[in-house]
Amino acid sequence: MQRFSIVSLARNALTGHKDWPRYWRSPKPKAEYDAVIVGGGGHGLATAYYLAKEHGVTNIAVLEKGWLGGGNTGRNTTIVRSNYLWDESAHLYEHSLKLFEGLSQELNYNVMLSQRGVLNLAHNLGDVREGIRRVNANRLNGVDAEWLGPAQVQEFCPIVSISPSMRYPVMGATLQRRAGVARHDAVAWGFARGADALGVDIIQNCEVTGFDIREGRVRGLRTNQGDIATGKVGIVAAGHNSVLCEMAGVRLPIQSHPLQALVSEPIKPVHPCVVMSNAVHVYVSQSDKGELVMGAGIDSFNSYAQRGSFPVIEHQMAAVLELFPIFSRLRMLRTWGGIVDVCPDASPIIGRLPVEGLYLNGGWGTGGFKATPGSGHVFAHTIAREAPHPLAAPFAFERFTSGALIDEHGAAAVAH
Amino acid sequence: MADATLFARRRSPLQDHGAALSRGAVSGPRGVTLTEIPHLAQITLRGDPGNTDFLAAVRSALGLDLPLKANTVAAAGDVSALWLGPDEWLIAGAPDSEADLTARLNAALKDQHVSVVDVTANRTVLELAGPSARAVLEKACGLDLRPREFKAGQCAQTNLARTVGILEMTQGGAWRIYVRNSFAVYLADWLLDAMAEYAIDAKF
Amino acid sequence: MTGFRLAQGGRIDRSRPLSFTFAGRAYRGFAGDTLASALIANDALLVGRSFKYHRPRGIYAAGAEEPNALMQLGVGERTEPNARATQVELYDGLTANAVNAWPSLEWDLGALTGLASGLFVAGFYYKTFMWPPAFWNKVYEPAIRRMAGLGTAPREADPDLYDKVHVHADVLVAGGGPAGLAAALAAAQAGADVLIADEQAELGGSLLSARATLDGWLRATLEELRGMPNVRLLPRTTVFGYYDQNYLCLLERRTDHLGPAAPAGISRQRLWHVRARQVVLATGAHERPLVFAGNDRPGVMLAGAVSTYINRYAVVPGKRAVVFTTNDGGYRTALDLAAAGAQVLAVVDPRPESAGDLPAQAHAQGIEILNGHAVVAASGGKRLDSVSVAKLGGGAARGVVCDLLAVSGGWSPVVHLFSQSQGKLRWDEAKHCFVPGTVTQAQRSAGAANGSFALGAALAEGFAAGAEAAKDAGFGGWRAPEPPEVDDPREAPPLALWQVPGAEGRGKAFVDFQNDVTASDLKLAAREGFESVEHLKRYTTTGMATDQGKTSNVNALAILSDATGRSIPATGTTTFRAPYTPVTYGAMAGRDRGDRLDPIRVTPIHPWHVARGAVFEDVGQWKRPWYYPQGGEDMHAAVRREAKAVRTSLGVLDASTLGKIDVRGPDAAEFLDRIYTNGFRKLGTGRCRYGLMCRDDGMVFDDGVTTRLADDHFFMTTTTGGAARVLEWLEEWLQTEWPHMKVYLTSVTEQWATVSFAGPRAGDVLRELSPALAVDEESFPFLSMREGVVAGLPARIFRISFTGEASYEVNVPSHHGLALWQAVMAAGEKHGITPYGTEAMHVLRAEKGFIIVGQETDGTVTPLDLGMDWIVSKQKDFLGKRSFARPDTSRADRKQLVGLLPADPAEVLPEGAQLVWDAAESPIRMVGHVTSSYWSPNLGRGFALALVKGGRDHHGKTILAPLAGKTVEARIVAPNFLDEGGKPLHG
Amino acid sequence: MLLIPCPWCGERDETEFRYGGQAHLARPLDPHATGDAEWAEYLFMRDNPKGWFRERWNHAAGCRRWFNMVRHTVTHEIAAVYKPDDPKPELPE
Ligand SMILES: Cc1cc2nc3c(=O)[nH]c(=O)nc-3n(C[C@H](O)[C@H](O)[C@H](O)COP(=O)(O)OP(=O)(O)OC[C@H]3O[C@@H](n4cnc5c(N)ncnc54)[C@H](O)[C@@H]3O)c2cc1C
Ligand SMILES: NC(=O)c1ccc[n+]([C@@H]2O[C@H](COP(=O)([O-])OP(=O)(O)OC[C@H]3O[C@@H](n4cnc5c(N)ncnc54)[C@H](O)[C@@H]3O)[C@@H](O)[C@H]2O)c1
Ligand SMILES: Cc1cc2nc3c(=O)[nH]c(=O)nc-3n(C[C@H](O)[C@H](O)[C@H](O)COP(=O)(O)O)c2cc1C
Ligand SMILES: [Zn+2]
């Protein structure tokens, strides 16, 4: 793997950048792999990377039906944080945040993790109560968390209005300083490049169309590039997990919804952090290029269309303008949508499915980008050892039968 | 019969809003007015439209045939029946007639599985009228309000700004809006704000 | 002086001169100018700096596709970043500045990045800034951020108004050029309601830019359309989004063109929501640049734009011009230039010959035509000074000194809206452009948007599309009129030239001007494996600027297809997304600002609370009195006083916000039995019962008291926040799961106002207000209801209690709510009646151990967890019951509701405090949290409710709450403090 | 934004409706006779097809009726609406 650095950049500048190698090969699928990961999003690529790197499983392939990173990894609002309410979630997301903190160096690829702090605003007494509950839980779980009063909120983010006469006044906020944003595409590309260098075959434009399952065991899968034999399949196909699992005869507690996001025209930096508000479904940050990146709440209906309805974001913008009155004359440049796989408890499913050799890592809903390295890390362990990573164990598929749900709705309504 | 002192002690949700409503009135060719019609008697009637006994009993009680066509209104004298759903109507009548209407319905419908609920105090009624009334309503409402599509004698339940209401076009071509009491001030203020531009005589 | 104003012609109004400033300098223009045309007239062609390299950039286009001329308009609260000068109508007093230059447009320090531009290739930032790691947050990223952005946001709130409308049309026409006008006319004549929108100030589209026009037809058509009652003409209105089932969104700029003269009270912009039966897209075409070294020099301009400036605005962007074109259209510009008095030095045409009528005319006028040639480089600093022209396939370049280079690389139909509608594009091999292919909605394209570039064809298509659209909307039987005669010149086929050969090594050849993406960036990306057009876009940022690649996308994907050896259609386009051009956030919010953001709901007693100085709490959309401070009291003092009053004499609460549902029908009792965890069948008439509802997963969903009014008639109350949710939930079960059940539900939340008075004196007040009512224990027992007259008002009186005190909830029709309240206040005066708010209510109910759904519960709590087994029927089934038997739900060590008494009675635990057994443990194990916590004036101490793992088995034990800075000890007790305190209940 | 033909009120904007997920889910007649897995299937497991889907909608701001609709989850095309007790229509190709 060609090391990236300012030195290599300068050297290549001299030769007109003619000699940069490919980030990843473009292999044809082999007839057989030790394991196959379905879905070339951040989570799938991270899974492959850690399988190769930490478990020495290198005869593996990542199959991606489109272009790698083109799913939700390529269309999310890039918020990275770990201040979840329940212990199980906090541990998992904190594991991921720690991996994020060293990821640029680990991958030799700058994922531009920007730990500028995330505010979660409280607008009523219920929000305040839940916010404080979360701050307390986070601290005891080793996750940095603070409770800010309105004046402190404004100090941290001067453009937020804290006028008490607002329809939804700011009554305080939780702050996680280590939280922030990262360059979403770079995460996918960095993991892909790293995995490729370890020998992983990343096969794009390769859609899985069926499974070969005999005697309750996975033997292989069918794709539009031919059949592939393998005894282990990890499904990491956000937006299509239900479709894939249906091919394997497994029904999931997942519904796929559009989730929309939008960016403004780039402006000079005005917004120093990330602001989220559950009550009004708002989350806003400003990218390093200058656009304001904002997300909406999910569209109510099931859809695989990667687009939603305009009123959803109109509603959102009205709320944004109350919080950020100076945005009114700015302009929305582009809107888009992703397909989020939502579980009833707003927590992911990580682990075995009722078909032997078949594993699922999905249902991250509206908030899995932040988990990318951690999710890949624990899922690789789960597949390689054929036993759940301790941090993944509570997220097993079986929880829907036992009732041990990890319900992050209550306190984390907008789970980004 | 109704007790006049009791009636006098009623307050409508927009009772204190009269000044704002008259201030907001716009006259002239772009005119539009918003007024409250408080205390209209209102009764929610539920029953099975497939049951002829039910229809006959209502006819005998109210002197009208319940409208069975969606989003239409039937009227007889002071009383009108607005279609709200396949088994639900709003019976509206003159102020202070709710006890009488309820009694008539209950008497006629005795022993049937129906529901007659006095909801007189649940909603108030706004009337939006004038040449610009439709333009104002189009700001709040996504229905097709073109005269060709929404005519006198029609009604609809729908979203109005960020609340819901029942819309009815009167024979005089004005819009009646039945709105829940707790939302009345909100909706009236919203509409007044929407009306404001018609008072400005600017060529631009 | 190079650019200049013609003495006559154009559509400007020379009688209305306007003054404006740009970059601090004063200029003059005319009404009818855009900011761009006025700048050109003043020879101020240098208008901006590019995003990355800060290269000098000039006006490049004349419309929405402009990549360079972005302006900071105005100052102060009305300043607006990134406005496209080509779309800004000039008004008197306009001030504009370049957006990305410091300290000045002429001398921009950012241009130093250009010196190191060899480093700043596509994706460079991913490859560096990684060492030392700590530098990223502290040094590198802040430095990158300082370079970010174009214009600046205002610092103050926006003083302007915005509005929205929702309309329905039989036919919506997007674009008011010849095709759109023809479509509108045909559809309108057929009788359809027509809406035609064009983003420009005037309708007419390309007709406004051409010399030989259908001026007469345009005037007559507009006049006819204006006179038709079924037509709405919307100039200055951009159709920006095309959504499902023919839902389109339009942005109308109502007063932007008036500047400071905009009338007050009129919305600045208005967002149109249009549901159209049929849509005609007549959005024209965008001209494509040509890619060669230095193609971004100020003075290089799209040929069509040059013609527009000359013919529409009467300004000529240069005196010595070269035209570089791959199609006959460029010759029209050459002719326009010549007619305007500019010197046309050459038309450079890479095609081996130019066979069409227009080249012949140019030739006849003595214009030199260089067939088989191309411009390989343009040079000049802040202004073009010469171009290098070379023969294709080799040969020395020769320099031509010029100040204007008009370029045309062909035309791309504006298929944005078509694509947004989910239509599929088709690559037209002959025309070298994407055209609408498979149509998926009730829609048709016409004119240049459909790849029909000739005027005659555009008109014919427009008429046909309009007539067909009307017919499909139900207005058939009308034959569209014949289009007017047009004499279109014969044209030779265009050539596809995606990147000029022989330009390599001569300097940067830009594809995406605004984001500074060069042809070599694109090729580098392809070499590094970014072979998908979507990867290319994201790695190089091509097409991601404020123009969304209107001029660059097709060139970029063609260069990629060349680099990867795939065809253009196989390479494909990136996804077209709304909005077509950027949309102001203010317009998206419309008038839903301030208090209109979300309805404020108030009870009929609200005016009294306001007059009494209540502080309100938001509960859902409701405003509820939180507490009533008196004489400078703070909240704690007020709540103590209120809570004390209830226990010692009398308090009164406005409980009108509770949800209320009338439940009627022979199956009503059975229905309630299925909904509530406890039984209602045996409830006597006139009796009330508290009930809990669960979702089918067993988790508590809502609670409230339900009263039997008659055998088949119940009156249910719900939580304030849950009212709508519960009614929907009940209807859902009735309509979809148990349709055979005979039950009707009617919401009566606002039919009834509820005044609840509680305390030892409550009975006295009721007796006084309702002398006819027997208020003794026997005739009116706890948990029963009486109909009667209270204060002269017909009422339902409920003897129920949420405080543990004797308490009556009197319901009257809400129009009598205030009268009742006033009567209760008057009658209670002698008892020192105290209005109390939600906070005191919470204290009182917590003293009694009553839960609040949403506070003691969070969607993960069962009735059993709450210790409410007494309310969970063993006999019957109900929603949620089965779920209690699941392994996790039946665990013994689930979190259970307990009471907490802090060791220090003065301590009030914070709500949300986490609870642990051992604070020294690491990692620390949390076993619960505080759900409610208050100071009780009645107990004289702090107390709390909490959920604790296996809590019921730990009564009497000490648990710890580790807080920031200290750890609080508390004793676990049963969650009922009044009983524990041994105080009598006034039941 | 969808244009949903309420079987009672006619075509209305999506914003008037509430979504209810998969249609034709049957609650076990005797929940207590079902095993944990079967109960979990009823509570949580859902079809989630890419293509035609029979789903429930409630005309919340209108007639408040629940009804079923056949909609394509990629194109958002609506093929049929029907009342809860109407027979299931065939799915289009
Ligand atoms: C608008 C939006 C905003 C969001 N904001 C945030 C946020 O701020 N913070 C946050 O943490 N999370 C956020 N999320 C969620 C986050 O994006 C996702 O949880 C996360 O990116 C999921 O990553 P993934 O790798 O699992 O899935 P994806 O990146 O979606 O990858 C799945 C891949 O599987 C492929 N695939 C599907 N079917 C097949 C098949 N049959 N064969 C082969 N391949 C297949 C897909 O093409 C896709 O590339 C947001 C999501 C959206 C849509
Ligand atoms: N020489 C050539 O090759 C060539 C190429 C293109 C166009 N033309 C000329 O163009 C004409 C074709 O006429 P036409 O009517 O198809 O196109 P047009 O360019 O005359 O009109 C299109 C109009 O649509 C407007 N528009 C575009 N997108 C819009 C949106 N989203 N919302 C609102 N308005 C929008 C544009 O501002 C423009 O006014 C002919 O006269 C033809 O000669 C010639
Ligand atoms: C964090 C983030 C920032 C983005 N910034 C821009 C931007 O500056 N300009 C732009 O055109 N699109 C931007 N996009 C949107 C993408 O162009 C694109 O719409 C998105 O990745 C979804 O892909 P699709 O629209 O091709 O389906 C951004 C997307 C994300 C996730
Ligand atoms: Zn309906």
JSON list of C-alpha atoms in Angstrom, two decimals, chain A residues 161-273:
[
{"chain": "A", "resi": 161, "resn": "SER", "atom": "CA", "xyz": [-31.13, 31.65, 19.91]},
{"chain": "A", "resi": 162, "resn": "ILE", "atom": "CA", "xyz": [-31.89, 31.21, 23.60]},
{"chain": "A", "resi": 163, "resn": "SER", "atom": "CA", "xyz": [-34.66, 33.75, 23.74]},
{"chain": "A", "resi": 164, "resn": "PRO", "atom": "CA", "xyz": [-37.10, 32.56, 26.41]},
{"chain": "A", "resi": 165, "resn": "SER", "atom": "CA", "xyz": [-40.02, 33.70, 24.28]},
{"chain": "A", "resi": 166, "resn": "MET", "atom": "CA", "xyz": [-39.32, 31.11, 21.60]},
{"chain": "A", "resi": 167, "resn": "ARG", "atom": "CA", "xyz": [-42.05, 28.62, 20.88]},
{"chain": "A", "resi": 168, "resn": "TYR", "atom": "CA", "xyz": [-39.55, 25.96, 21.94]},
{"chain": "A", "resi": 169, "resn": "PRO", "atom": "CA", "xyz": [-37.22, 27.75, 24.31]},
{"chain": "A", "resi": 170, "resn": "VAL", "atom": "CA", "xyz": [-33.78, 26.31, 24.94]},
{"chain": "A", "resi": 171, "resn": "MET", "atom": "CA", "xyz": [-33.88, 25.11, 28.54]},
{"chain": "A", "resi": 172, "resn": "GLY", "atom": "CA", "xyz": [-30.47, 23.53, 28.48]},
{"chain": "A", "resi": 173, "resn": "ALA", "atom": "CA", "xyz": [-28.48, 20.95, 26.59]},
{"chain": "A", "resi": 174, "resn": "THR", "atom": "CA", "xyz": [-26.29, 17.97, 26.97]},
{"chain": "A", "resi": 175, "resn": "LEU", "atom": "CA", "xyz": [-22.82, 18.41, 25.57]},
{"chain": "A", "resi": 176, "resn": "GLN", "atom": "CA", "xyz": [-20.39, 15.73, 24.54]},
{"chain": "A", "resi": 177, "resn": "ARG", "atom": "CA", "xyz": [-17.18, 17.51, 23.67]},
{"chain": "A", "resi": 178, "resn": "ARG", "atom": "CA", "xyz": [-15.52, 14.49, 22.12]},
{"chain": "A", "resi": 179, "resn": "ALA", "atom": "CA", "xyz": [-18.40, 14.10, 19.72]},
{"chain": "A", "resi": 180, "resn": "GLY", "atom": "CA", "xyz": [-18.49, 15.79, 16.36]},
{"chain": "A", "resi": 181, "resn": "VAL", "atom": "CA", "xyz": [-18.47, 14.96, 12.68]},
{"chain": "A", "resi": 182, "resn": "ALA", "atom": "CA", "xyz": [-16.25, 13.05, 10.26]},
{"chain": "A", "resi": 183, "resn": "ARG", "atom": "CA", "xyz": [-15.87, 12.89, 6.48]},
{"chain": "A", "resi": 184, "resn": "HIS", "atom": "CA", "xyz": [-18.32, 10.16, 5.62]},
{"chain": "A", "resi": 185, "resn": "ASP", "atom": "CA", "xyz": [-16.89, 9.19, 2.22]},
{"chain": "A", "resi": 186, "resn": "ALA", "atom": "CA", "xyz": [-13.37, 9.06, 3.60]},
{"chain": "A", "resi": 187, "resn": "VAL", "atom": "CA", "xyz": [-14.42, 6.49, 6.16]},
{"chain": "A", "resi": 188, "resn": "ALA", "atom": "CA", "xyz": [-15.64, 4.17, 3.43]},
{"chain": "A", "resi": 189, "resn": "TRP", "atom": "CA", "xyz": [-12.67, 4.83, 1.16]},
{"chain": "A", "resi": 190, "resn": "GLY", "atom": "CA", "xyz": [-10.17, 4.48, 3.99]},
{"chain": "A", "resi": 191, "resn": "PHE", "atom": "CA", "xyz": [-11.55, 1.13, 5.10]},
{"chain": "A", "resi": 192, "resn": "ALA", "atom": "CA", "xyz": [-11.80, -0.06, 1.50]},
{"chain": "A", "resi": 193, "resn": "ARG", "atom": "CA", "xyz": [-8.23, 0.87, 0.79]},
{"chain": "A", "resi": 194, "resn": "GLY", "atom": "CA", "xyz": [-7.07, -0.73, 4.03]},
{"chain": "A", "resi": 195, "resn": "ALA", "atom": "CA", "xyz": [-9.02, -3.92, 3.40]},
{"chain": "A", "resi": 196, "resn": "ASP", "atom": "CA", "xyz": [-7.86, -4.15, -0.17]},
{"chain": "A", "resi": 197, "resn": "ALA", "atom": "CA", "xyz": [-4.27, -3.86, 0.95]},
{"chain": "A", "resi": 198, "resn": "LEU", "atom": "CA", "xyz": [-4.82, -6.78, 3.31]},
{"chain": "A", "resi": 199, "resn": "GLY", "atom": "CA", "xyz": [-6.04, -8.89, 0.41]},
{"chain": "A", "resi": 200, "resn": "VAL", "atom": "CA", "xyz": [-9.77, -8.46, 0.67]},
{"chain": "A", "resi": 201, "resn": "ASP", "atom": "CA", "xyz": [-11.57, -8.57, -2.68]},
{"chain": "A", "resi": 202, "resn": "ILE", "atom": "CA", "xyz": [-13.92, -5.63, -2.97]},
{"chain": "A", "resi": 203, "resn": "ILE", "atom": "CA", "xyz": [-16.28, -6.35, -5.79]},
{"chain": "A", "resi": 204, "resn": "GLN", "atom": "CA", "xyz": [-18.48, -3.50, -6.89]},
{"chain": "A", "resi": 205, "resn": "ASN", "atom": "CA", "xyz": [-21.53, -3.71, -9.12]},
{"chain": "A", "resi": 206, "resn": "CYS", "atom": "CA", "xyz": [-22.03, -7.17, -7.69]},
{"chain": "A", "resi": 207, "resn": "GLU", "atom": "CA", "xyz": [-25.54, -7.68, -6.39]},
{"chain": "A", "resi": 208, "resn": "VAL", "atom": "CA", "xyz": [-26.41, -10.64, -4.23]},
{"chain": "A", "resi": 209, "resn": "THR", "atom": "CA", "xyz": [-29.58, -12.16, -5.63]},
{"chain": "A", "resi": 210, "resn": "GLY", "atom": "CA", "xyz": [-29.97, -15.31, -3.57]},
{"chain": "A", "resi": 211, "resn": "PHE", "atom": "CA", "xyz": [-28.45, -17.78, -1.16]},
{"chain": "A", "resi": 212, "resn": "ASP", "atom": "CA", "xyz": [-27.48, -21.40, -1.36]},
{"chain": "A", "resi": 213, "resn": "ILE", "atom": "CA", "xyz": [-28.80, -22.79, 1.89]},
{"chain": "A", "resi": 214, "resn": "ARG", "atom": "CA", "xyz": [-28.90, -26.50, 2.53]},
{"chain": "A", "resi": 215, "resn": "GLU", "atom": "CA", "xyz": [-29.69, -28.31, 5.78]},
{"chain": "A", "resi": 216, "resn": "GLY", "atom": "CA", "xyz": [-30.03, -25.02, 7.54]},
{"chain": "A", "resi": 217, "resn": "ARG", "atom": "CA", "xyz": [-26.52, -23.97, 6.59]},
{"chain": "A", "resi": 218, "resn": "VAL", "atom": "CA", "xyz": [-25.23, -21.36, 4.22]},
{"chain": "A", "resi": 219, "resn": "ARG", "atom": "CA", "xyz": [-23.17, -22.89, 1.42]},
{"chain": "A", "resi": 220, "resn": "GLY", "atom": "CA", "xyz": [-22.89, -19.91, -0.86]},
{"chain": "A", "resi": 221, "resn": "LEU", "atom": "CA", "xyz": [-24.63, -17.12, -2.58]},
{"chain": "A", "resi": 222, "resn": "ARG", "atom": "CA", "xyz": [-25.80, -16.08, -6.01]},
{"chain": "A", "resi": 223, "resn": "THR", "atom": "CA", "xyz": [-24.87, -12.80, -7.55]},
{"chain": "A", "resi": 224, "resn": "ASN", "atom": "CA", "xyz": [-25.24, -11.03, -10.86]},
{"chain": "A", "resi": 225, "resn": "GLN", "atom": "CA", "xyz": [-21.54, -11.89, -11.36]},
{"chain": "A", "resi": 226, "resn": "GLY", "atom": "CA", "xyz": [-22.04, -15.60, -10.75]},
{"chain": "A", "resi": 227, "resn": "ASP", "atom": "CA", "xyz": [-22.33, -17.98, -7.83]},
{"chain": "A", "resi": 228, "resn": "ILE", "atom": "CA", "xyz": [-19.88, -17.86, -4.95]},
{"chain": "A", "resi": 229, "resn": "ALA", "atom": "CA", "xyz": [-19.30, -20.67, -2.47]},
{"chain": "A", "resi": 230, "resn": "THR", "atom": "CA", "xyz": [-18.78, -19.76, 1.15]},
{"chain": "A", "resi": 231, "resn": "GLY", "atom": "CA", "xyz": [-19.71, -21.04, 4.57]},
{"chain": "A", "resi": 232, "resn": "LYS", "atom": "CA", "xyz": [-20.04, -17.65, 6.22]},
{"chain": "A", "resi": 233, "resn": "VAL", "atom": "CA", "xyz": [-22.00, -14.69, 5.09]},
{"chain": "A", "resi": 234, "resn": "GLY", "atom": "CA", "xyz": [-22.22, -11.39, 6.90]},
{"chain": "A", "resi": 235, "resn": "ILE", "atom": "CA", "xyz": [-25.14, -9.30, 5.73]},
{"chain": "A", "resi": 236, "resn": "VAL", "atom": "CA", "xyz": [-24.35, -5.63, 6.22]},
{"chain": "A", "resi": 237, "resn": "ALA", "atom": "CA", "xyz": [-26.68, -4.17, 3.67]},
{"chain": "A", "resi": 238, "resn": "ALA", "atom": "CA", "xyz": [-28.34, -1.19, 5.33]},
{"chain": "A", "resi": 239, "resn": "GLY", "atom": "CA", "xyz": [-31.48, -0.32, 3.42]},
{"chain": "A", "resi": 240, "resn": "HIS", "atom": "CA", "xyz": [-31.77, -3.84, 2.04]},
{"chain": "A", "resi": 241, "resn": "ASN", "atom": "CA", "xyz": [-31.33, -6.13, 5.01]},
{"chain": "A", "resi": 242, "resn": "SER", "atom": "CA", "xyz": [-34.95, -7.23, 4.88]},
{"chain": "A", "resi": 243, "resn": "VAL", "atom": "CA", "xyz": [-34.70, -7.94, 1.17]},
{"chain": "A", "resi": 244, "resn": "LEU", "atom": "CA", "xyz": [-31.58, -10.06, 1.63]},
{"chain": "A", "resi": 245, "resn": "CYS", "atom": "CA", "xyz": [-32.82, -11.89, 4.68]},
{"chain": "A", "resi": 246, "resn": "GLU", "atom": "CA", "xyz": [-36.04, -12.67, 2.91]},
{"chain": "A", "resi": 247, "resn": "MET", "atom": "CA", "xyz": [-33.94, -14.45, 0.28]},
{"chain": "A", "resi": 248, "resn": "ALA", "atom": "CA", "xyz": [-32.59, -16.54, 3.13]},
{"chain": "A", "resi": 249, "resn": "GLY", "atom": "CA", "xyz": [-36.04, -17.15, 4.54]},
{"chain": "A", "resi": 250, "resn": "VAL", "atom": "CA", "xyz": [-35.57, -14.96, 7.59]},
{"chain": "A", "resi": 251, "resn": "ARG", "atom": "CA", "xyz": [-38.09, -12.29, 8.50]},
{"chain": "A", "resi": 252, "resn": "LEU", "atom": "CA", "xyz": [-36.72, -9.28, 10.36]},
{"chain": "A", "resi": 253, "resn": "PRO", "atom": "CA", "xyz": [-38.19, -6.75, 12.76]},
{"chain": "A", "resi": 254, "resn": "ILE", "atom": "CA", "xyz": [-37.02, -4.05, 10.39]},
{"chain": "A", "resi": 255, "resn": "GLN", "atom": "CA", "xyz": [-38.83, -1.48, 8.30]},
{"chain": "A", "resi": 256, "resn": "SER", "atom": "CA", "xyz": [-37.07, 0.61, 5.67]},
{"chain": "A", "resi": 257, "resn": "HIS", "atom": "CA", "xyz": [-37.88, 4.29, 5.59]},
{"chain": "A", "resi": 258, "resn": "PRO", "atom": "CA", "xyz": [-36.58, 7.28, 3.71]},
{"chain": "A", "resi": 259, "resn": "LEU", "atom": "CA", "xyz": [-34.48, 9.65, 5.74]},
{"chain": "A", "resi": 260, "resn": "GLN", "atom": "CA", "xyz": [-33.75, 12.99, 4.15]},
{"chain": "A", "resi": 261, "resn": "ALA", "atom": "CA", "xyz": [-30.89, 15.39, 4.55]},
{"chain": "A", "resi": 262, "resn": "LEU", "atom": "CA", "xyz": [-29.91, 18.65, 2.94]},
{"chain": "A", "resi": 263, "resn": "VAL", "atom": "CA", "xyz": [-27.05, 21.07, 2.55]},
{"chain": "A", "resi": 264, "resn": "SER", "atom": "CA", "xyz": [-26.93, 24.81, 2.13]},
{"chain": "A", "resi": 265, "resn": "GLU", "atom": "CA", "xyz": [-24.73, 26.74, -0.20]},
{"chain": "A", "resi": 266, "resn": "PRO", "atom": "CA", "xyz": [-21.28, 27.08, 1.36]},
{"chain": "A", "resi": 267, "resn": "ILE", "atom": "CA", "xyz": [-20.83, 30.07, 3.61]},
{"chain": "A", "resi": 268, "resn": "LYS", "atom": "CA", "xyz": [-17.97, 31.29, 5.74]},
{"chain": "A", "resi": 269, "resn": "PRO", "atom": "CA", "xyz": [-17.80, 29.44, 9.06]},
{"chain": "A", "resi": 270, "resn": "VAL", "atom": "CA", "xyz": [-20.53, 30.53, 11.45]},
{"chain": "A", "resi": 271, "resn": "HIS", "atom": "CA", "xyz": [-21.48, 27.34, 13.22]},
{"chain": "A", "resi": 272, "resn": "PRO", "atom": "CA", "xyz": [-18.77, 25.92, 15.44]},
{"chain": "A", "resi": 273, "resn": "CYS", "atom": "CA", "xyz": [-20.31, 22.66, 16.65]}
]
